[in-house]
Amino acid sequence: MEEGEIKVKSLQKALTILNCFVKKPRLGVTEISEMLDLNKSNVHNILTTFQAMNYLEQDAESGKYQLGLGILELCQSVGDRFNIRKVMMPYMQEIADATGEVVYLAVPREDEMVYLEAMHPVESYNMMRVILGEHAKMYCTGIGKAVLAHLPQEVAENYISRELVAFTKNTITDPVVLREDLVLTRERGYAVDNMEHEFGVKCVGMPVFSRRGELLAAVSVSGPSLRFSVERIGEIAQIMRSTLNKAREQI
């Protein structure tokens, strides 16, 4: 956004503070003040205002702030605009139950994937984490590489030519290696995140196309790396392919 488009500087400052929680989920007044080079009292006033509106919550022990239910309600409203989310949920649940793993849905936005939904196996007793609105880079996630592999060549090359930051020792930061990985992704029809974004976690990602062949989103199955052997990844991919083919007729 160009400087001339910003009409309310105070609102810009408040939203800039709120956006800090995208990069780090729990922050204190001093941390934000140092991150943005803002006066601590000013930061505190903005944070307490967001807290009063339920956009932020404050931990009683640490005094740090985190996103609140008000943000979740806003995200829910945005998510409901995406028809693909409503269409995909039952198919995601089918994949989750068949694989016994968590299934994610995300859409591309610039060089990132924005998560819209997560489905857990029915029999799972794990705590469900709110994923709506979170985002991750394309090059180091299964859900992202599934999209990146099917973008127009010029767009993909522009992305690959940027600095590729390592999240783990397995993150692919060499453009040549990444291109090879994307070619393999297109050939086999799915991407694999081999602990490239988070150590100990593997993912299988697959693009979601409309009936007209438009690339709309991607779905991934994620879980502990010990459960994702080469054979198991192939089985998961087959389940995903079969289910997403059914979903494609509804989009």
Coordinates of C-alpha atoms in Angstrom, one line a residue:
M1 CA 0.0 0.0 0.0
E2 CA 1.4 3.4 -0.9
E3 CA 1.8 6.1 1.7
G4 CA -0.8 8.3 0.1
E5 CA -3.5 5.7 0.6
I6 CA -3.2 5.7 4.4
K7 CA -5.6 8.3 5.7
V8 CA -5.7 7.4 9.4
K9 CA -2.1 7.1 10.8
S10 CA -3.3 6.1 14.3
L11 CA -5.3 3.2 12.8
Q12 CA -2.3 2.2 10.8
K13 CA -0.2 2.1 13.9
A14 CA -2.8 0.0 15.8
L15 CA -3.1 -2.5 13.0
T16 CA 0.7 -2.7 12.6
I17 CA 0.9 -3.7 16.3
L18 CA -1.9 -6.3 15.8
N19 CA 0.0 -7.7 12.8
C20 CA 3.0 -8.4 15.0
F21 CA 1.1 -11.4 16.4
V22 CA 1.2 -13.0 13.0
K23 CA 4.9 -13.5 13.3
K24 CA 5.0 -14.3 17.0
P25 CA 1.8 -15.6 18.8
R26 CA 2.7 -14.2 22.3
L27 CA 4.2 -10.8 22.8
G28 CA 4.7 -8.3 25.6
V29 CA 4.6 -4.5 25.6
T30 CA 8.4 -4.1 25.6
E31 CA 8.9 -6.6 22.8
I32 CA 6.4 -4.8 20.5
S33 CA 7.9 -1.4 21.5
E34 CA 11.3 -2.6 20.4
M35 CA 10.1 -4.3 17.3
L36 CA 8.3 -1.2 16.0
D37 CA 10.4 1.5 17.7
L38 CA 7.3 2.9 19.4
N39 CA 6.7 4.4 22.8
K40 CA 5.8 1.8 25.4
S41 CA 2.9 3.7 26.9
N42 CA 1.4 4.2 23.4
V43 CA 1.8 0.4 22.7
H44 CA 0.2 -0.4 26.0
N45 CA -2.8 1.8 25.4
I46 CA -3.4 0.2 22.0
L47 CA -3.0 -3.3 23.4
T48 CA -5.5 -2.7 26.2
T49 CA -7.9 -1.3 23.7
F50 CA -7.7 -4.4 21.6
Q51 CA -8.1 -6.5 24.7
A52 CA -11.3 -4.6 25.7
M53 CA -12.6 -5.5 22.2
N54 CA -11.7 -9.2 22.6
Y55 CA -9.2 -9.0 19.8
L56 CA -6.4 -9.7 22.3
E57 CA -6.1 -11.7 25.5
Q58 CA -3.5 -11.2 28.2
D59 CA -1.9 -14.0 30.1
A60 CA -2.3 -13.4 33.8
E61 CA 1.1 -14.9 34.7
S62 CA 3.5 -13.6 32.0
G63 CA 1.5 -10.4 31.2
K64 CA 2.0 -11.1 27.5
Y65 CA -0.7 -10.8 24.9
Q66 CA -2.1 -13.2 22.3
L67 CA -4.8 -13.1 19.7
G68 CA -8.3 -13.4 21.2
L69 CA -11.7 -14.7 20.1
G70 CA -12.7 -11.5 18.5
I71 CA -10.0 -12.1 15.8
L72 CA -11.4 -15.7 15.4
E73 CA -14.9 -14.3 14.7
L74 CA -13.5 -12.0 12.1
C75 CA -11.6 -14.8 10.5
Q76 CA -14.7 -16.9 10.5
S77 CA -16.6 -14.2 8.6
V78 CA -13.8 -14.0 6.0
G79 CA -13.5 -17.8 5.8
D80 CA -17.3 -18.1 5.1
R81 CA -16.8 -16.0 1.9
F82 CA -14.7 -18.8 0.5
N83 CA -17.2 -21.3 -0.9
I84 CA -14.3 -23.8 -1.3
R85 CA -14.0 -24.1 2.5
K86 CA -17.6 -25.2 2.9
V87 CA -17.4 -27.6 0.0
M88 CA -14.1 -29.1 1.1
M89 CA -14.8 -29.7 4.8
P90 CA -16.6 -33.1 4.4
Y91 CA -14.0 -34.3 2.0
M92 CA -11.2 -33.2 4.3
Q93 CA -13.0 -35.1 7.1
E94 CA -13.1 -38.2 4.9
I95 CA -9.3 -37.9 4.4
A96 CA -8.7 -37.3 8.0
D97 CA -10.7 -40.4 9.1
A98 CA -9.1 -42.6 6.4
T99 CA -5.5 -41.5 7.2
G100 CA -5.8 -40.9 11.0
E101 CA -4.0 -37.6 10.5
V102 CA -4.8 -33.9 10.5
V103 CA -5.9 -32.4 7.2
Y104 CA -5.4 -28.7 6.3
L105 CA -6.9 -26.5 3.6
A106 CA -5.1 -23.3 2.4
V107 CA -5.3 -20.8 -0.4
P108 CA -2.4 -19.0 -2.0
R109 CA -1.8 -15.3 -1.3
E110 CA 1.2 -13.7 -2.9
D111 CA 4.2 -15.9 -1.8
E112 CA 2.4 -17.6 1.1
M113 CA -0.4 -20.0 1.9
V114 CA -3.3 -18.8 4.1
Y115 CA -5.0 -21.5 6.1
L116 CA -8.8 -21.7 6.0
E117 CA -9.6 -24.9 7.8
A118 CA -8.2 -28.0 9.6
M119 CA -10.0 -31.3 10.1
H120 CA -9.0 -34.0 12.7
P121 CA -9.9 -37.7 12.7
V122 CA -13.2 -38.3 14.5
E123 CA -11.5 -40.7 17.0
S124 CA -8.7 -38.2 17.7
Y125 CA -8.4 -36.9 21.2
N126 CA -5.8 -34.3 20.4
M127 CA -6.5 -30.7 21.1
M128 CA -7.7 -29.0 17.9
R129 CA -5.5 -25.9 17.1
V130 CA -7.2 -22.9 15.5
I131 CA -5.5 -22.6 12.1
L132 CA -7.8 -20.1 10.4
G133 CA -5.9 -17.1 9.1
E134 CA -2.4 -18.5 9.8
H135 CA 0.0 -18.5 6.9
A136 CA 3.2 -20.1 5.8
K137 CA 5.7 -19.9 3.0
M138 CA 5.1 -22.0 -0.1
Y139 CA 8.7 -23.3 -0.7
C140 CA 9.0 -25.2 2.7
T141 CA 5.5 -26.7 3.2
G142 CA 3.8 -29.6 1.4
I143 CA 0.6 -27.5 1.0
G144 CA 2.6 -24.7 -0.5
K145 CA 4.8 -26.7 -2.8
A146 CA 1.7 -28.4 -4.2
V147 CA 0.6 -24.9 -5.4
L148 CA 4.0 -23.6 -6.3
A149 CA 4.5 -26.6 -8.6
H150 CA 1.4 -25.6 -10.7
L151 CA 1.8 -21.9 -10.9
P152 CA 2.7 -20.3 -14.3
Q153 CA 6.4 -20.7 -14.9
E154 CA 7.2 -17.0 -14.8
V155 CA 5.4 -16.6 -11.5
A156 CA 7.1 -19.6 -10.0
E157 CA 10.5 -18.5 -11.2
N158 CA 10.1 -15.1 -9.7
Y159 CA 9.3 -16.8 -6.4
I160 CA 12.1 -19.2 -6.5
S161 CA 14.7 -16.5 -7.3
R162 CA 14.0 -14.8 -3.9
E163 CA 15.9 -15.6 -0.7
L164 CA 14.9 -19.0 0.6
V165 CA 15.3 -18.9 4.4
A166 CA 16.0 -22.2 6.2
F167 CA 13.5 -23.2 8.9
T168 CA 15.1 -26.5 9.6
K169 CA 18.2 -28.3 8.3
N170 CA 15.9 -30.0 5.8
T171 CA 14.6 -26.8 4.3
I172 CA 15.3 -26.6 0.6
T173 CA 17.2 -23.3 0.0
D174 CA 18.9 -24.1 -3.2
P175 CA 16.8 -22.9 -6.2
V176 CA 18.1 -25.7 -8.4
V177 CA 17.1 -28.4 -5.9
L178 CA 13.7 -26.7 -5.3
R179 CA 13.0 -26.7 -9.1
E180 CA 13.8 -30.4 -9.2
D181 CA 11.5 -31.0 -6.2
L182 CA 8.7 -29.1 -8.0
V183 CA 9.2 -31.1 -11.2
L184 CA 8.8 -34.3 -9.1
T185 CA 5.8 -32.9 -7.4
R186 CA 4.1 -32.3 -10.8
E187 CA 5.0 -35.7 -12.1
R188 CA 3.7 -37.7 -9.1
G189 CA 0.8 -35.3 -8.3
Y190 CA 1.7 -34.5 -4.8
A191 CA 4.3 -32.6 -2.7
V192 CA 6.2 -33.8 0.3
D193 CA 7.3 -31.7 3.2
N194 CA 10.2 -33.7 4.7
M195 CA 10.5 -31.8 8.0
E196 CA 11.3 -28.7 5.9
H197 CA 9.2 -26.3 7.9
E198 CA 9.0 -28.0 11.3
F199 CA 11.4 -30.7 12.6
G200 CA 9.6 -33.9 13.4
V201 CA 6.6 -33.2 11.1
K202 CA 6.0 -34.4 7.6
C203 CA 3.2 -33.4 5.2
V204 CA 1.8 -34.6 1.9
G205 CA 0.3 -31.8 -0.1
M206 CA -2.0 -31.9 -3.1
P207 CA -3.5 -29.1 -5.2
V208 CA -7.2 -28.5 -5.4
F209 CA -8.5 -27.7 -8.9
S210 CA -12.0 -26.7 -10.1
R211 CA -14.0 -28.6 -12.7
R212 CA -12.6 -26.0 -15.2
G213 CA -9.0 -26.8 -14.2
E214 CA -8.4 -23.7 -12.2
L215 CA -5.9 -23.9 -9.3
L216 CA -7.9 -22.8 -6.3
A217 CA -6.2 -24.1 -3.2
A218 CA -4.3 -27.1 -1.7
V219 CA -4.9 -29.7 0.9
S220 CA -2.3 -31.4 3.1
V221 CA -2.1 -34.3 5.5
S222 CA 0.3 -33.7 8.3
G223 CA 1.7 -35.8 11.2
P224 CA 4.7 -37.0 13.1
S225 CA 7.6 -38.0 10.8
L226 CA 7.9 -41.5 12.2
R227 CA 4.4 -42.3 10.8
F228 CA 5.3 -41.0 7.3
S229 CA 7.4 -43.7 5.7
V230 CA 7.8 -43.7 1.9
E231 CA 5.2 -46.5 1.7
R232 CA 2.8 -44.6 3.9
I233 CA 3.2 -41.4 2.0
G234 CA 2.2 -43.2 -1.1
E235 CA -0.9 -44.6 0.6
I236 CA -1.9 -41.2 1.9
A237 CA -1.4 -39.7 -1.5
Q238 CA -3.7 -42.3 -3.1
I239 CA -6.4 -41.6 -0.5
M240 CA -6.1 -37.9 -1.1
R241 CA -6.2 -38.2 -4.9
S242 CA -9.3 -40.4 -4.8
T243 CA -11.2 -38.0 -2.4
L244 CA -10.1 -34.8 -4.1
N245 CA -11.3 -36.2 -7.5
K246 CA -14.8 -36.4 -6.0
A247 CA -14.5 -32.9 -4.5
R248 CA -13.5 -31.5 -7.8
E249 CA -17.0 -32.2 -9.2
Q250 CA -18.5 -29.9 -6.6
I251 CA -16.2 -26.9 -7.1

